[in-house]
XYZ file of C-alpha atoms in Angstrom:
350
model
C -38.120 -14.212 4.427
C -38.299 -14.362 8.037
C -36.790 -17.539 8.410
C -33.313 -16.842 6.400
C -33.054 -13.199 8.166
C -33.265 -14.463 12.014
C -30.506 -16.964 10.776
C -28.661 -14.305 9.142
C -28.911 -12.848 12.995
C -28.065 -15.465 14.873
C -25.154 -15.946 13.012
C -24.016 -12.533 14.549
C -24.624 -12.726 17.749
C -21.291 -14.289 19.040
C -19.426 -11.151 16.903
C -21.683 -8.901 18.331
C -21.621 -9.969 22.172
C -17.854 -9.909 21.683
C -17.426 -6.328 20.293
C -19.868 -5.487 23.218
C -17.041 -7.065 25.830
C -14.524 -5.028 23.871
C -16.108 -1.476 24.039
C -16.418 1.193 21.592
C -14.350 4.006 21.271
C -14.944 7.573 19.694
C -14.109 10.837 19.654
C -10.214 10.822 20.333
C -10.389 8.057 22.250
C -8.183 5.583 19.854
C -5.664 5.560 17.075
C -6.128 5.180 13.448
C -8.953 7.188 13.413
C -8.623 7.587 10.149
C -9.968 3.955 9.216
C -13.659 6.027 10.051
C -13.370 7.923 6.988
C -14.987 7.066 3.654
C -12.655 6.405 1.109
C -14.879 6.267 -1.507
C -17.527 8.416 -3.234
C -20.400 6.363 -2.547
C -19.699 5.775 0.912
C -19.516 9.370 1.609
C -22.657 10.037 -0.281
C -24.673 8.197 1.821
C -22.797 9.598 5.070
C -20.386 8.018 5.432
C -21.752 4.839 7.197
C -23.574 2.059 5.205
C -23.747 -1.656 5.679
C -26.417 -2.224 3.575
C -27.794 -1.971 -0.539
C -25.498 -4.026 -2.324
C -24.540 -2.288 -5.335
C -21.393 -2.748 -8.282
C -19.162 -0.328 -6.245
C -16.332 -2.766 -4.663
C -15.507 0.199 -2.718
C -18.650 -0.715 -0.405
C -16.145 -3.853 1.163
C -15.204 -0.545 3.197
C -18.100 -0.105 4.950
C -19.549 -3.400 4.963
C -17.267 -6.705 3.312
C -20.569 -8.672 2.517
C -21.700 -5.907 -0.314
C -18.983 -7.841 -2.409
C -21.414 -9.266 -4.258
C -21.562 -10.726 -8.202
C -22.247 -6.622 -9.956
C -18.699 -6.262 -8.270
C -16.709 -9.127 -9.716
C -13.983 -7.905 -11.980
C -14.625 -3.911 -11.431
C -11.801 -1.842 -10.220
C -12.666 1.103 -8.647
C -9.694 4.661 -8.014
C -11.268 7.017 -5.380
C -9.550 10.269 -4.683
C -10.257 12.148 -1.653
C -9.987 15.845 -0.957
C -10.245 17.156 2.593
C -9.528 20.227 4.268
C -6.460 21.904 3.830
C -3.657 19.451 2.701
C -5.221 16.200 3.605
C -5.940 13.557 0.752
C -6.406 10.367 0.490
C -6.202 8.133 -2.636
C -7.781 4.533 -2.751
C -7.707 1.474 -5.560
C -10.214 -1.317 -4.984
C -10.561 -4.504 -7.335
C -13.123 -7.562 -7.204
C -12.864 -11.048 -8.269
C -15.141 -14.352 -7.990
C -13.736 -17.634 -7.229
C -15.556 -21.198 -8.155
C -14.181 -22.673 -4.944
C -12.871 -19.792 -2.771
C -15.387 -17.671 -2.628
C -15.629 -13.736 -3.740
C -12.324 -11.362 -3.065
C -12.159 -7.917 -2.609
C -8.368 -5.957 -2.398
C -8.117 -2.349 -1.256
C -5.324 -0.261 -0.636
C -5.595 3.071 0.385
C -3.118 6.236 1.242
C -3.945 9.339 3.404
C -1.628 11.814 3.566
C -1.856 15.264 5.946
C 0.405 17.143 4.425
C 4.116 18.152 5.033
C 4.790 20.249 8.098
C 7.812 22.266 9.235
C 10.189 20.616 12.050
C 11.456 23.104 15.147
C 14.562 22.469 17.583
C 13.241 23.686 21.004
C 15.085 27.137 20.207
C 11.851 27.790 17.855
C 14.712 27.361 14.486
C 12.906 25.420 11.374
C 15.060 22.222 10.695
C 13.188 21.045 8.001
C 9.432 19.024 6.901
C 8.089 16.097 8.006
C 5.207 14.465 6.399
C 2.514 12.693 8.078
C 0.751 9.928 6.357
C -1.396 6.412 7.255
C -1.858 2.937 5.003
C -4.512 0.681 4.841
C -4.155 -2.782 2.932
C -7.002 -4.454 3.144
C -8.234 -8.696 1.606
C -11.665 -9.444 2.192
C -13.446 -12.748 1.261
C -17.291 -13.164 0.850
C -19.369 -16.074 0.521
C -23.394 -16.283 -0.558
C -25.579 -18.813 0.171
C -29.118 -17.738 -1.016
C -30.178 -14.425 -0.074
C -27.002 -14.082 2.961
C -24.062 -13.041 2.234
C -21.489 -13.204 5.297
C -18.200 -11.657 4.827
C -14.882 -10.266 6.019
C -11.772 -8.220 5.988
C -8.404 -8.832 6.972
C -6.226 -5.143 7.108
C -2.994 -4.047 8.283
C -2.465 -0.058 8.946
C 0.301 1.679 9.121
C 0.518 5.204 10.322
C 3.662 7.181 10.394
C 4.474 10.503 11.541
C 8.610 12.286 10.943
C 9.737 8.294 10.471
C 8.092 7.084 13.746
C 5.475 4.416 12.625
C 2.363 2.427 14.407
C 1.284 -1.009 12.853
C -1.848 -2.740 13.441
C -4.420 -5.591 12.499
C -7.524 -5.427 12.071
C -10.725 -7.300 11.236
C -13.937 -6.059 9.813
C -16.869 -8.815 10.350
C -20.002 -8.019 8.330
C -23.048 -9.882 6.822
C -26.461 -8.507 4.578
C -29.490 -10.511 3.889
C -31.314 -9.293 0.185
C -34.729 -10.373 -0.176
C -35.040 -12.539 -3.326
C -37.655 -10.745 -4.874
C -37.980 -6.746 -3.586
C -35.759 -3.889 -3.134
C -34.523 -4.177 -0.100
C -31.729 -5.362 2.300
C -30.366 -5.510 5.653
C -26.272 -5.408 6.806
C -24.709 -5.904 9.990
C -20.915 -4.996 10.699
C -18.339 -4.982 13.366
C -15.529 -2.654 12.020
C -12.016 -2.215 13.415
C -11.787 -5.501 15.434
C -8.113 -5.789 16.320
C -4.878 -5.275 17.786
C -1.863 -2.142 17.602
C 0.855 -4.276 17.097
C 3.287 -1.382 17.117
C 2.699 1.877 19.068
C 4.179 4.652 18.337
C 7.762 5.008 19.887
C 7.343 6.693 23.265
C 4.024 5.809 23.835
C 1.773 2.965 24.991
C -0.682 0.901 23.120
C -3.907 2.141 22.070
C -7.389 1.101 21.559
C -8.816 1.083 17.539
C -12.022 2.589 16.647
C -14.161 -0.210 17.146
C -18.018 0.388 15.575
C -20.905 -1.750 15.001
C -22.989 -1.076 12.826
C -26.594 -2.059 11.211
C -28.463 -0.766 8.303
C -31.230 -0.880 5.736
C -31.720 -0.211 2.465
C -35.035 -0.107 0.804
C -36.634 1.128 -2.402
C -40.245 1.225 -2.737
C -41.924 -0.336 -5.443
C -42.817 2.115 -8.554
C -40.691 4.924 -6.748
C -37.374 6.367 -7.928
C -36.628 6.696 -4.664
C -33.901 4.240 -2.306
C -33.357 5.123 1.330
C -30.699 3.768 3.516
C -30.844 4.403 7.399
C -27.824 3.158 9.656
C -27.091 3.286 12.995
C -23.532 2.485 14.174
C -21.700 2.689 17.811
C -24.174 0.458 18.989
C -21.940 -0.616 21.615
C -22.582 2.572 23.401
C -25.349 4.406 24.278
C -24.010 7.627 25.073
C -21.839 9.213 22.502
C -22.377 12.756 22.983
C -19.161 14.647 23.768
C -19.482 17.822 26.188
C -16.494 20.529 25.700
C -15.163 21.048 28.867
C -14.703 25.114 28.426
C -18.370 25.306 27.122
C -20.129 23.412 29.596
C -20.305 26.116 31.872
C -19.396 29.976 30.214
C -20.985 32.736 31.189
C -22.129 34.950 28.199
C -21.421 38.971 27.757
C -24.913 39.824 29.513
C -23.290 37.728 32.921
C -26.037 34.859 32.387
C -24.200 31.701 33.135
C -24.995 28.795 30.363
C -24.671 25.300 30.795
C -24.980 22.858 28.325
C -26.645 19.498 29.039
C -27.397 15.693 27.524
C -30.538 14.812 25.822
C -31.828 11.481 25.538
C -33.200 12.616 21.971
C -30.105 13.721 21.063
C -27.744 11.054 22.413
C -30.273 9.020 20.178
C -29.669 10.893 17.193
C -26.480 10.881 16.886
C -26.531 7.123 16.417
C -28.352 7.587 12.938
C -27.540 8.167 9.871
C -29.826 8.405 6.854
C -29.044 9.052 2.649
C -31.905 8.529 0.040
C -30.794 8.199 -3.793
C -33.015 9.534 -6.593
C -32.891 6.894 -9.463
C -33.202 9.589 -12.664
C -32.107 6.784 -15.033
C -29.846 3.525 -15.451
C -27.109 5.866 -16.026
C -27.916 9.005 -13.457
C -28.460 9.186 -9.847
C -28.466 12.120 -7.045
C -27.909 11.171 -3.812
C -27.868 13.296 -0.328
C -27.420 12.095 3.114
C -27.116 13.268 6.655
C -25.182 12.505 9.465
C -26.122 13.757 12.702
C -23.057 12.906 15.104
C -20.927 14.573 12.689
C -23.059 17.748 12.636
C -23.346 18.209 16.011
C -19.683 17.767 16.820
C -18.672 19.938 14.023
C -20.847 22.924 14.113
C -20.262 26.126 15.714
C -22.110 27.905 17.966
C -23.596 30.583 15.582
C -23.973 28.374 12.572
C -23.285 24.589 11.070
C -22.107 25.580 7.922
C -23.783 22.469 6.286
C -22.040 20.078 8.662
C -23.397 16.855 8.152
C -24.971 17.050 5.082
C -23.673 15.231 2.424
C -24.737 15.457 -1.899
C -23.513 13.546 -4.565
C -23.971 12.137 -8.423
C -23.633 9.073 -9.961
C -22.945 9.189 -14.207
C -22.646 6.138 -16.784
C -20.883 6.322 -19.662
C -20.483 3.678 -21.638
C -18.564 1.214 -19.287
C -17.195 4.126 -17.264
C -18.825 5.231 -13.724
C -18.276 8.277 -12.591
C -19.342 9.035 -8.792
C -18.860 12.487 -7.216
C -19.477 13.452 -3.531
C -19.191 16.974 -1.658
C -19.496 16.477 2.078
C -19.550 19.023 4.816
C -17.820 18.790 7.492
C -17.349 22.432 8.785
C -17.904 26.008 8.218
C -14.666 26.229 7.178
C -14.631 24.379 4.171
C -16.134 20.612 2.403
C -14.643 17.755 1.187
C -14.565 16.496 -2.079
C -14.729 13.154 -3.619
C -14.226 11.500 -6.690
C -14.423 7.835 -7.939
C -13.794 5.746 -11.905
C -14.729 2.490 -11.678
C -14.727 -0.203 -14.909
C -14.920 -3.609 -15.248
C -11.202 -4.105 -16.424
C -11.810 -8.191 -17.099
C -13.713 -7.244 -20.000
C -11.802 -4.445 -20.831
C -8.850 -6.980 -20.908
C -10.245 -10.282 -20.923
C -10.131 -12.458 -24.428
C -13.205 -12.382 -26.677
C -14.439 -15.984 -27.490
């Protein structure tokens, strides 16, 4: 075991030492932010982030391109994703194994904000505008005994009232799966790439660059499988600060500052999801993601920011995942994902 998994890291290194060089950005920081969000039921289940458990979902080439794996080939998988107020975002993923070529994911996915109301400078309405971003994403995986390395080739598009922004993008990953137990390691470095097209007006922008590395593990003769990632590894300190909190002064007249913690700057690396396995056909998951939690909440309460709860249902050959995540007080997001296997739904009996 240890053998294959320090190759499996050495491998990495390179990729790794190179997103270092390029710097991570968060928190408003970049464009096409909206390549962070999960676009799939599972992935939000477990928070959002996971590199790691390989699993039949093909959606998982979205957080980590290695999961392709062969419970994927020939699935298709339609996620539909409800956010706050008129945000959605719709997503179709399909698998397929080659004999010489490797394993290929395809995903394309649409997120749309919603139609807003255009003003001349005299404040008079002349007419919507919709707001919208693509992803198209080809990834290709390859296994050689228990590694799998992978990865993802993507163009975005985002466009706002006709002005668009283009850009290519790379997501690197890799997982080792030990031959005999439960239990797995990923590694990914998401958003490695290039705007190719700012928006008109404006200069070119960094992309939300994350690595990210995570385990999955499910103890012998438990129900139980835990994943715990930890992404932005390429910087330490990702707490954020609001500028008109970090020094008020409250009703009474006592002046409060707010201040860094190393525990916390810690924290909000991690995120961690468990999965109760009921049956072969039922499982509950929850997660918990701490960055988003703490950037979320309020002052007076967190209105479940963070957490994260979900289902997984077989019927027949149908799979049926559902996922409510909280982001604020405000309100949760919902998410829903069908998968089948359509090449035996369409393939020709022998």
């Amino acid at each position: 075991m240890i053998r294959p998994l320090r190759r499996f890291l050495v491998l990495f290194l390179p990729v790794c030492a190179l997103a270092v060089s390029a710097q991570a950005q968060i928190g408003g920081q970049s464009v096409f932010n909206s390549l962070a969000l999960p676009p799939t039921a599972r992935l939000a289940g477990l928070g959002g982030v996971a590199v790691s458990g390989p699993t039949n979902d093909p959606g998982m080439l979205y957080g980590n391109p290695a999961l392709l794996n062969a419970d994927t080939d020939g699935r298709l998988a339609l996620s539909y994703g409800d956010y706050l107020a008129d945000i959605r975002q719709s997503t179709a993923v399909y698998a397929r194994n080659t004999d010489k070529l490797g394993r290929w994911g395809f995903g394309l996915s649409y997120l749309s904000y919603g139609d807003f109301t255009m003003y001349d400078p005299a404040g008079n309405p002349m007419g919507e505008f919709s707001v919208n971003d693509y992803h198209l994403s080809v990834a290709n995986a390859h296994t050689m005994g228990p590694i799998t390395l992978a990865g993802t080739a993507r163009f975005a598009v985002a466009g706002i009232a006709g002005n668009h922004s283009m850009a290519l993008l790379t997501d690197i990953g890799g997982v080792f799966k030990h031959p005999k137990q439960d239990f797995s390691v990923g590694l990914a470095v998401k958003n490695l790439g290039y705007q190719i097209k700012p928006f008109e007006g404006a200069e070119r922008e960094p992309l939300p660059l994350d690595v990210q590395l995570g385990l999955t593990i499910k103890p012998e003769h438990m129900p139980l499988r835990f994943t715990v990632t930890a992404h932005h590894l390429t910087q330490f300190d990702i707490v954020y600060l609001d500028t008109a909190q970090t020094n008020r002064q409250t009703l009474d007249g006592e002046r409060k500052t707010q201040k860094k913690s190393t525990g916390d700057k810690i924290a909000r690396h991690f995120v961690i999801g468990g999965e109760l396995l009921l049956s072969k056909g039922l499982n509950v998951r929850v997660s918990y993601n701490h960055l988003r939690r703490r950037e979320l909440r309020l002052d007076n309460t967190s209105g479940g920011a963070g957490l994260a709860f979900g289902v997984l249902l077989k019927l027949s050959q149908y799979q049926f995942e559902y996922t409510r995540a909280y982001y604020h007080t405000s309100g949760a997001a919902n998410y829903l994902t069908l998968s089948r296997n359509i090449d035996e739904l369409f393939g020709k009996k022998e």
